[in-house]
Amino acid sequence: MALDLFASLADDERLHPDFLTVRDSSMMEPARAMMDHVARNMEDPDGNFVQQFQTHGFNARVFELYLNAMFEQEGHVIDRSHDRPDFLLSKDGLTVAVEAVTANAAPTREFRRYDQTPSDMPRTLEDIFRYLMHEVAIRVGSPLFSKLRKRYWALPHVRGRPLVLAVQNFHDGGLGLSAASVSQYVYGVHHRHEFDSEGNLSVEGEALLTHDASKTIPSNFFGQSDAENISAILFCNAGTVPKFGRLGQQGSFRSNSVQMVRMGHCWDPNPNAASHDNFAYLVGDPYFPVEPWRDGAVLMHNPNALHPVPLGWMGVCAEEQLQPGGTVVPVMNDPFHVYMSSTLHLPGTMPPEEVDRIVEAQMRIMQAGQALGEDWRREWGGRR
């Protein structure tokens, strides 16, 4: 039976406020239509997907919707007939199990809305870099370790097959983070870079043993006991409501009620680039590539995996592999790879020249922030 995400299940006061925004806001028309379109092709083995989507499981169910859409676009045959793990994917004679996991803010009895700019986020550049290296690993490491203890690889329909854990950060501020912090944790490697006298970039990996912040945890998830049964970590920061809105707006669910400006950081293909590039554009701008579902998904291959996932099989935007020299090397599968992005929703009636001014202002803000970060790296980059 097709899922009806927006069927009335309870009085509004018993529903998640983020769900109510998607259901009721005119600016959410493209997202609402795209979510409904994806959900109608999904199986619901537990029978509670819609109820959780409307209440305390809103973020986790949005992430599952995203994964289902991405896997379908990449040509996988999707099996959701088992209650766990969440997906069995088949393509080219191979079947891979995928379990979705979210890193969340501390639970409360009341509904908790995602906060992109929480008051307790670090403010100084030095504290920000330490947060990215240590606290993010702790936030992500806990749910990954919990999934490791579930031993999905022992289930009859998973045994002998690759198993992937797909993770997304929904703790406050987490969606604004790239894959870098999670990569450091799962591989236990911190990278340093320097330039030679001719301006050529070189990168070296340095082993990380622990992450020390709100608590202390061991680094190198792939090196933990039983982790050889995890073939890869699929990191995502784009399985969100704005993603559904952008793909709806650029396609068949376009609405005149809203204009969307997407902005963020992307891969700089210059081989000597030590930082990201910036972008900002109006969704639907023909001068920018059409956004695929896989944009924002990075597959981190486990070097110790008993059942590896072949490079390129999953169909993600980027992949990472640990090299014998101790560095993690990315493989970019798309020329426009987004590290992170955010979306401004503007009234559909806003004049084009005003939208252009907003796009240009956002670019200036991002460029100023990037310059400040590069200055900090030059002065403090050797400290932890």
Tab-separated table of C-alpha atoms in Angstrom:
chain	number	residue	atom	x	y	z
A	1	MET	CA	0.000	0.000	0.000
A	2	ALA	CA	1.332	3.446	-0.933
A	3	LEU	CA	2.349	5.672	1.980
A	4	ASP	CA	0.324	8.856	2.505
A	5	LEU	CA	2.684	11.059	4.516
A	6	PHE	CA	0.186	13.840	5.089
A	7	ALA	CA	-2.866	11.813	6.068
A	8	SER	CA	-4.424	13.226	9.224
A	9	LEU	CA	-3.435	10.977	12.139
A	10	ALA	CA	-3.822	13.239	15.177
A	11	ASP	CA	-4.587	16.758	16.369
A	12	ASP	CA	-1.939	19.310	15.434
A	13	GLU	CA	-0.668	19.772	19.000
A	14	ARG	CA	0.431	16.128	18.971
A	15	LEU	CA	2.443	16.506	15.737
A	16	HIS	CA	6.023	17.641	15.170
A	17	PRO	CA	6.241	21.377	14.388
A	18	ASP	CA	8.620	20.728	11.482
A	19	PHE	CA	6.080	18.354	9.982
A	20	LEU	CA	3.384	21.006	10.362
A	21	THR	CA	5.568	23.538	8.548
A	22	VAL	CA	6.056	21.173	5.612
A	23	ARG	CA	2.357	20.314	5.558
A	24	ASP	CA	1.001	23.868	5.791
A	25	SER	CA	3.495	26.415	4.433
A	26	SER	CA	3.050	27.632	0.862
A	27	MET	CA	6.837	27.873	0.586
A	28	MET	CA	7.005	24.135	1.224
A	29	GLU	CA	4.860	23.204	-1.788
A	30	PRO	CA	7.770	21.728	-3.818
A	31	ALA	CA	9.132	19.802	-0.813
A	32	ARG	CA	5.689	18.503	0.125
A	33	ALA	CA	4.973	17.296	-3.400
A	34	MET	CA	8.383	15.657	-3.809
A	35	MET	CA	8.168	13.895	-0.445
A	36	ASP	CA	4.724	12.576	-1.294
A	37	HIS	CA	5.996	11.395	-4.697
A	38	VAL	CA	8.931	9.474	-3.155
A	39	ALA	CA	6.867	7.978	-0.322
A	40	ARG	CA	4.257	6.497	-2.635
A	41	ASN	CA	6.905	4.129	-4.027
A	42	MET	CA	8.204	3.002	-0.607
A	43	GLU	CA	7.464	-0.100	1.421
A	44	ASP	CA	6.744	0.197	5.144
A	45	PRO	CA	7.627	-3.111	6.824
A	46	ASP	CA	6.992	-1.816	10.367
A	47	GLY	CA	3.687	-0.156	9.529
A	48	ASN	CA	4.548	2.998	11.505
A	49	PHE	CA	6.478	5.136	9.009
A	50	VAL	CA	3.809	7.822	8.620
A	51	GLN	CA	3.140	8.030	12.357
A	52	GLN	CA	6.856	8.518	13.086
A	53	PHE	CA	7.249	10.977	10.192
A	54	GLN	CA	4.567	13.163	11.756
A	55	THR	CA	5.861	12.933	15.335
A	56	HIS	CA	9.134	12.141	17.119
A	57	GLY	CA	10.747	10.328	14.178
A	58	PHE	CA	10.421	13.201	11.706
A	59	ASN	CA	14.146	13.706	10.964
A	60	ALA	CA	14.981	10.008	10.757
A	61	ARG	CA	12.073	9.309	8.393
A	62	VAL	CA	13.026	12.268	6.158
A	63	PHE	CA	16.502	10.759	5.931
A	64	GLU	CA	15.060	7.373	4.917
A	65	LEU	CA	12.935	9.069	2.257
A	66	TYR	CA	16.071	10.711	0.906
A	67	LEU	CA	18.029	7.453	0.834
A	68	ASN	CA	15.198	5.681	-0.957
A	69	ALA	CA	15.059	8.413	-3.611
A	70	MET	CA	18.839	8.381	-4.110
A	71	PHE	CA	19.060	4.585	-4.372
A	72	GLU	CA	16.198	4.515	-6.854
A	73	GLN	CA	17.779	7.222	-9.024
A	74	GLU	CA	21.068	5.300	-9.063
A	75	GLY	CA	19.405	2.195	-10.483
A	76	HIS	CA	19.250	-0.057	-7.412
A	77	VAL	CA	16.476	-2.565	-6.937
A	78	ILE	CA	15.209	-1.735	-3.437
A	79	ASP	CA	13.924	-4.354	-0.991
A	80	ARG	CA	12.345	-3.027	2.223
A	81	SER	CA	10.443	-6.162	3.139
A	82	HIS	CA	12.605	-6.805	6.247
A	83	ASP	CA	12.205	-4.838	9.467
A	84	ARG	CA	16.006	-4.442	9.657
A	85	PRO	CA	18.252	-3.284	8.222
A	86	ASP	CA	16.367	-0.542	6.386
A	87	PHE	CA	17.350	-1.408	2.806
A	88	LEU	CA	18.574	-4.285	0.701
A	89	LEU	CA	19.969	-2.912	-2.570
A	90	SER	CA	20.632	-5.061	-5.628
A	91	LYS	CA	22.462	-4.142	-8.818
A	92	ASP	CA	24.890	-5.872	-11.189
A	93	GLY	CA	24.551	-9.212	-9.385
A	94	LEU	CA	25.444	-7.788	-5.951
A	95	THR	CA	23.167	-7.191	-2.928
A	96	VAL	CA	24.176	-4.742	-0.192
A	97	ALA	CA	22.395	-4.093	3.116
A	98	VAL	CA	22.060	-0.502	4.344
A	99	GLU	CA	20.991	0.652	7.790
A	100	ALA	CA	20.148	4.319	8.348
A	101	VAL	CA	21.244	6.037	11.558
A	102	THR	CA	20.967	9.631	12.723
A	103	ALA	CA	23.061	11.555	15.230
A	104	ASN	CA	20.530	13.571	17.212
A	105	ALA	CA	20.381	16.209	19.883
A	106	ALA	CA	19.738	15.012	23.445
A	107	PRO	CA	16.159	13.681	23.632
A	108	THR	CA	13.461	15.649	25.429
A	109	ARG	CA	9.834	14.908	26.268
A	110	GLU	CA	8.683	17.782	24.067
A	111	PHE	CA	9.195	18.009	20.317
A	112	ARG	CA	12.593	19.474	19.568
A	113	ARG	CA	13.139	21.436	16.388
A	114	TYR	CA	16.482	21.307	14.632
A	115	ASP	CA	18.619	24.366	15.444
A	116	GLN	CA	21.197	25.358	12.828
A	117	THR	CA	22.806	28.011	15.059
A	118	PRO	CA	22.591	26.782	18.690
A	119	SER	CA	23.742	29.151	21.412
A	120	ASP	CA	26.359	26.716	22.731
A	121	MET	CA	28.235	26.362	19.433
A	122	PRO	CA	31.929	27.359	19.680
A	123	ARG	CA	32.629	30.935	18.662
A	124	THR	CA	36.398	31.317	18.336
A	125	LEU	CA	38.139	29.769	15.330
A	126	GLU	CA	40.379	27.659	17.549
A	127	ASP	CA	37.368	26.260	19.431
A	128	ILE	CA	35.563	25.616	16.138
A	129	PHE	CA	38.436	23.538	14.794
A	130	ARG	CA	38.650	21.541	18.010
A	131	TYR	CA	34.891	20.994	17.885
A	132	LEU	CA	35.156	19.702	14.317
A	133	MET	CA	37.982	17.333	15.217
A	134	HIS	CA	36.690	15.986	18.513
A	135	GLU	CA	33.088	16.792	19.510
A	136	VAL	CA	31.573	15.881	16.150
A	137	ALA	CA	33.287	12.480	16.349
A	138	ILE	CA	31.663	11.914	19.739
A	139	ARG	CA	28.215	12.938	18.479
A	140	VAL	CA	28.461	10.588	15.474
A	141	GLY	CA	30.463	7.829	17.143
A	142	SER	CA	27.818	7.004	19.733
A	143	PRO	CA	24.990	6.068	17.310
A	144	LEU	CA	27.428	4.281	14.982
A	145	PHE	CA	28.739	2.192	17.875
A	146	SER	CA	25.159	1.421	18.940
A	147	LYS	CA	24.429	0.122	15.437
A	148	LEU	CA	27.629	-1.929	15.490
A	149	ARG	CA	26.350	-3.731	18.584
A	150	LYS	CA	23.147	-4.717	16.737
A	151	ARG	CA	25.178	-7.259	14.694
A	152	TYR	CA	23.046	-6.976	11.564
A	153	TRP	CA	25.603	-9.075	9.678
A	154	ALA	CA	24.368	-12.161	11.551
A	155	LEU	CA	20.837	-11.901	10.111
A	156	PRO	CA	20.100	-14.580	7.482
A	157	HIS	CA	19.301	-12.060	4.722
A	158	VAL	CA	22.485	-10.039	5.450
A	159	ARG	CA	24.996	-12.826	6.155
A	160	GLY	CA	27.862	-12.870	3.643
A	161	ARG	CA	26.843	-9.562	2.057
A	162	PRO	CA	28.289	-6.053	2.351
A	163	LEU	CA	26.717	-3.975	5.114
A	164	VAL	CA	26.742	-0.158	5.019
A	165	LEU	CA	25.760	2.242	7.801
A	166	ALA	CA	24.278	5.474	6.428
A	167	VAL	CA	24.597	8.349	8.902
A	168	GLN	CA	23.394	11.936	9.006
A	169	ASN	CA	23.970	14.627	11.640
A	170	PHE	CA	20.753	16.021	13.094
A	171	HIS	CA	22.324	17.249	16.323
A	172	ASP	CA	22.099	21.039	16.552
A	173	GLY	CA	24.273	22.631	13.868
A	174	GLY	CA	25.188	19.199	12.457
A	175	LEU	CA	23.685	19.635	9.010
A	176	GLY	CA	26.125	22.473	8.335
A	177	LEU	CA	29.119	20.116	8.610
A	178	SER	CA	30.963	18.416	5.773
A	179	ALA	CA	32.150	14.807	5.763
A	180	ALA	CA	35.627	15.775	7.015
A	181	SER	CA	34.960	15.361	10.746
A	182	VAL	CA	33.277	11.985	10.317
A	183	SER	CA	36.081	10.834	8.009
A	184	GLN	CA	38.677	11.683	10.668
A	185	TYR	CA	36.768	9.585	13.178
A	186	VAL	CA	36.036	6.479	11.100
A	187	TYR	CA	39.611	6.249	9.735
A	188	GLY	CA	41.419	7.643	12.803
A	189	VAL	CA	43.452	9.961	10.585
A	190	HIS	CA	44.051	13.707	10.818
A	191	HIS	CA	45.490	15.377	7.722
A	192	ARG	CA	48.029	18.170	7.534
A	193	HIS	CA	48.987	20.027	4.407
A	194	GLU	CA	51.858	22.247	3.335
A	195	PHE	CA	53.129	23.890	0.166
A	196	ASP	CA	56.611	23.622	-1.278
A	197	SER	CA	58.582	26.577	-2.644
A	198	GLU	CA	56.812	26.264	-6.002
A	199	GLY	CA	53.319	26.290	-4.493
A	200	ASN	CA	52.636	22.573	-4.862
A	201	LEU	CA	50.381	21.063	-2.219
A	202	SER	CA	51.339	17.970	-0.235
A	203	VAL	CA	49.126	16.195	2.322
A	204	GLU	CA	50.194	13.830	5.103
A	205	GLY	CA	48.080	11.716	7.418
A	206	GLU	CA	48.658	11.543	11.161
A	207	ALA	CA	47.071	8.861	13.352
A	208	LEU	CA	44.372	9.967	15.776
A	209	LEU	CA	44.029	7.784	18.877
A	210	THR	CA	41.228	9.478	20.791
A	211	HIS	CA	38.688	12.286	20.584
A	212	ASP	CA	38.514	14.386	23.741
A	213	ALA	CA	35.682	16.854	24.294
A	214	SER	CA	32.429	16.294	26.219
A	215	LYS	CA	33.841	12.811	26.852
A	216	THR	CA	36.696	10.682	25.524
A	217	ILE	CA	36.206	7.996	22.891
A	218	PRO	CA	38.680	5.996	20.797
A	219	SER	CA	39.195	7.113	17.237
A	220	ASN	CA	39.285	4.814	14.175
A	221	PHE	CA	35.804	3.277	14.064
A	222	PHE	CA	36.948	0.908	11.315
A	223	GLY	CA	39.608	-0.467	13.644
A	224	GLN	CA	37.195	-1.426	16.426
A	225	SER	CA	36.258	-5.002	17.232
A	226	ASP	CA	33.587	-6.358	14.835
A	227	ALA	CA	33.860	-3.279	12.587
A	228	GLU	CA	35.278	-5.477	9.811
A	229	ASN	CA	31.646	-6.478	9.281
A	230	ILE	CA	30.816	-2.892	8.288
A	231	SER	CA	31.784	-2.467	4.648
A	232	ALA	CA	31.509	1.332	4.545
A	233	ILE	CA	30.014	4.410	6.150
A	234	LEU	CA	27.693	6.427	3.922
A	235	PHE	CA	27.792	9.998	5.211
A	236	CYS	CA	25.053	12.411	4.172
A	237	ASN	CA	24.260	16.001	5.091
A	238	ALA	CA	21.585	16.559	2.449
A	239	GLY	CA	18.789	14.176	3.436
A	240	THR	CA	16.671	17.102	4.546
A	241	VAL	CA	13.465	18.966	3.785
A	242	PRO	CA	15.298	21.660	1.756
A	243	LYS	CA	16.739	18.926	-0.478
A	244	PHE	CA	13.243	17.751	-1.356
A	245	GLY	CA	12.227	21.356	-1.927
A	246	ARG	CA	15.105	22.114	-4.276
A	247	LEU	CA	14.606	18.982	-6.367
A	248	GLY	CA	10.896	19.670	-6.524
A	249	GLN	CA	11.464	23.303	-7.492
A	250	GLN	CA	13.964	22.478	-10.241
A	251	GLY	CA	11.624	19.844	-11.697
A	252	SER	CA	7.983	18.987	-12.104
A	253	PHE	CA	6.846	20.364	-8.717
A	254	ARG	CA	7.949	23.964	-9.265
A	255	SER	CA	5.877	26.543	-7.385
A	256	ASN	CA	5.373	30.264	-7.995
A	257	SER	CA	4.925	30.757	-4.247
A	258	VAL	CA	8.621	30.494	-3.488
A	259	GLN	CA	12.101	31.208	-4.802
A	260	MET	CA	15.062	29.296	-3.369
A	261	VAL	CA	18.663	30.425	-3.136
A	262	ARG	CA	21.106	27.604	-2.526
A	263	MET	CA	24.543	28.525	-1.155
A	264	GLY	CA	27.474	26.699	0.348
A	265	HIS	CA	30.917	25.207	-0.103
A	266	CYS	CA	31.987	22.927	-2.927
A	267	TRP	CA	35.034	21.071	-4.216
A	268	ASP	CA	37.762	23.139	-5.864
A	269	PRO	CA	39.248	20.901	-8.606
A	270	ASN	CA	42.577	22.782	-8.548
A	271	PRO	CA	45.080	20.060	-7.428
A	272	ASN	CA	46.832	22.636	-5.239
A	273	ALA	CA	43.674	23.899	-3.557
A	274	ALA	CA	43.837	23.531	0.226
A	275	SER	CA	40.336	24.815	0.823
A	276	HIS	CA	36.881	24.744	-0.685
A	277	ASP	CA	35.260	26.945	-3.282
A	278	ASN	CA	32.005	28.834	-2.654
A	279	PHE	CA	28.769	29.010	-4.597
A	280	ALA	CA	25.333	30.600	-4.470
A	281	TYR	CA	22.589	30.347	-7.071
A	282	LEU	CA	18.872	30.556	-7.633
A	283	VAL	CA	17.418	27.041	-7.785
A	284	GLY	CA	16.478	26.391	-11.387
A	285	ASP	CA	19.237	28.640	-12.748
A	286	PRO	CA	20.171	27.030	-16.098
A	287	TYR	CA	23.826	28.018	-15.629
A	288	PHE	CA	24.164	25.610	-12.690
A	289	PRO	CA	24.006	21.810	-12.907
A	290	VAL	CA	20.720	20.089	-12.147
A	291	GLU	CA	21.037	18.781	-8.587
A	292	PRO	CA	20.914	14.969	-8.288
A	293	TRP	CA	19.786	13.105	-5.185
A	294	ARG	CA	23.314	11.810	-4.617
A	295	ASP	CA	24.704	15.322	-4.177
A	296	GLY	CA	25.894	15.505	-0.554
A	297	ALA	CA	26.518	11.753	-0.098
A	298	VAL	CA	30.035	10.429	0.578
A	299	LEU	CA	30.898	6.730	0.875
A	300	MET	CA	33.839	5.956	3.205
A	301	HIS	CA	35.207	2.501	2.396
A	302	ASN	CA	36.413	0.317	5.266
A	303	PRO	CA	39.985	-0.874	4.511
A	304	ASN	CA	39.396	-3.901	6.771
A	305	ALA	CA	36.003	-4.920	5.358
A	306	LEU	CA	35.228	-8.618	5.075
A	307	HIS	CA	32.839	-7.833	2.227
A	308	PRO	CA	33.886	-4.617	0.447
A	309	VAL	CA	31.582	-2.506	-1.675
A	310	PRO	CA	33.065	-2.019	-5.168
A	311	LEU	CA	34.175	1.504	-5.963
A	312	GLY	CA	31.419	3.287	-7.864
A	313	TRP	CA	28.730	0.684	-7.110
A	314	MET	CA	26.697	2.680	-4.609
A	315	GLY	CA	26.296	5.688	-6.902
A	316	VAL	CA	27.287	8.574	-4.620
A	317	CYS	CA	28.840	11.951	-5.282
A	318	ALA	CA	32.210	11.114	-3.688
A	319	GLU	CA	34.045	8.174	-2.119
A	320	GLU	CA	37.008	7.863	0.227
A	321	GLN	CA	39.664	5.177	0.616
A	322	LEU	CA	42.547	4.794	3.048
A	323	GLN	CA	45.858	4.481	1.222
A	324	PRO	CA	48.867	2.407	2.418
A	325	GLY	CA	50.731	5.608	3.294
A	326	GLY	CA	48.118	6.517	5.888
A	327	THR	CA	46.238	9.221	3.979
A	328	VAL	CA	42.575	9.161	3.023
A	329	VAL	CA	42.117	9.889	-0.668
A	330	PRO	CA	38.802	11.113	-2.095
A	331	VAL	CA	37.385	10.049	-5.449
A	332	MET	CA	35.091	12.694	-6.891
A	333	ASN	CA	32.409	11.127	-9.073
A	334	ASP	CA	30.798	14.447	-10.044
A	335	PRO	CA	32.538	17.630	-11.235
A	336	PHE	CA	30.339	19.727	-8.919
A	337	HIS	CA	30.685	18.159	-5.474
A	338	VAL	CA	29.013	20.042	-2.618
A	339	TYR	CA	30.573	19.775	0.839
A	340	MET	CA	27.645	21.512	2.525
A	341	SER	CA	24.863	23.881	1.603
A	342	SER	CA	21.895	25.775	2.996
A	343	THR	CA	18.778	27.119	1.330
A	344	LEU	CA	17.059	30.483	1.636
A	345	HIS	CA	13.323	30.468	0.944
A	346	LEU	CA	12.183	33.774	-0.535
A	347	PRO	CA	8.717	34.974	-1.572
A	348	GLY	CA	7.817	34.089	-5.124
A	349	THR	CA	6.909	37.725	-5.736
A	350	MET	CA	10.379	39.082	-4.858
A	351	PRO	CA	11.817	41.002	-7.855
A	352	PRO	CA	14.730	39.294	-9.693
A	353	GLU	CA	17.123	42.167	-8.975
A	354	GLU	CA	16.518	41.795	-5.229
A	355	VAL	CA	17.165	38.044	-5.436
A	356	ASP	CA	20.411	38.772	-7.314
A	357	ARG	CA	21.507	41.151	-4.546
A	358	ILE	CA	20.865	38.461	-1.952
A	359	VAL	CA	22.908	35.893	-3.931
A	360	GLU	CA	25.823	38.348	-4.267
A	361	ALA	CA	25.687	39.243	-0.561
A	362	GLN	CA	25.816	35.596	0.467
A	363	MET	CA	28.867	35.046	-1.739
A	364	ARG	CA	30.661	37.975	-0.091
A	365	ILE	CA	29.880	36.634	3.380
A	366	MET	CA	31.189	33.154	2.532
A	367	GLN	CA	34.357	34.513	0.931
A	368	ALA	CA	35.093	36.669	3.982
A	369	GLY	CA	34.617	33.672	6.283
A	370	GLN	CA	36.872	31.517	4.129
A	371	ALA	CA	39.655	34.109	4.196
A	372	LEU	CA	39.426	34.316	7.990
A	373	GLY	CA	39.630	30.530	8.285
A	374	GLU	CA	42.674	30.335	6.011
A	375	ASP	CA	44.437	32.981	8.106
A	376	TRP	CA	43.747	30.895	11.229
A	377	ARG	CA	45.092	27.723	9.612
A	378	ARG	CA	48.364	29.414	8.739
A	379	GLU	CA	48.853	30.615	12.320
A	380	TRP	CA	47.306	27.817	14.394
A	381	GLY	CA	46.999	24.840	12.051
A	382	GLY	CA	49.638	22.803	13.857
A	383	ARG	CA	47.783	22.878	17.187
A	384	ARG	CA	45.043	20.581	18.462
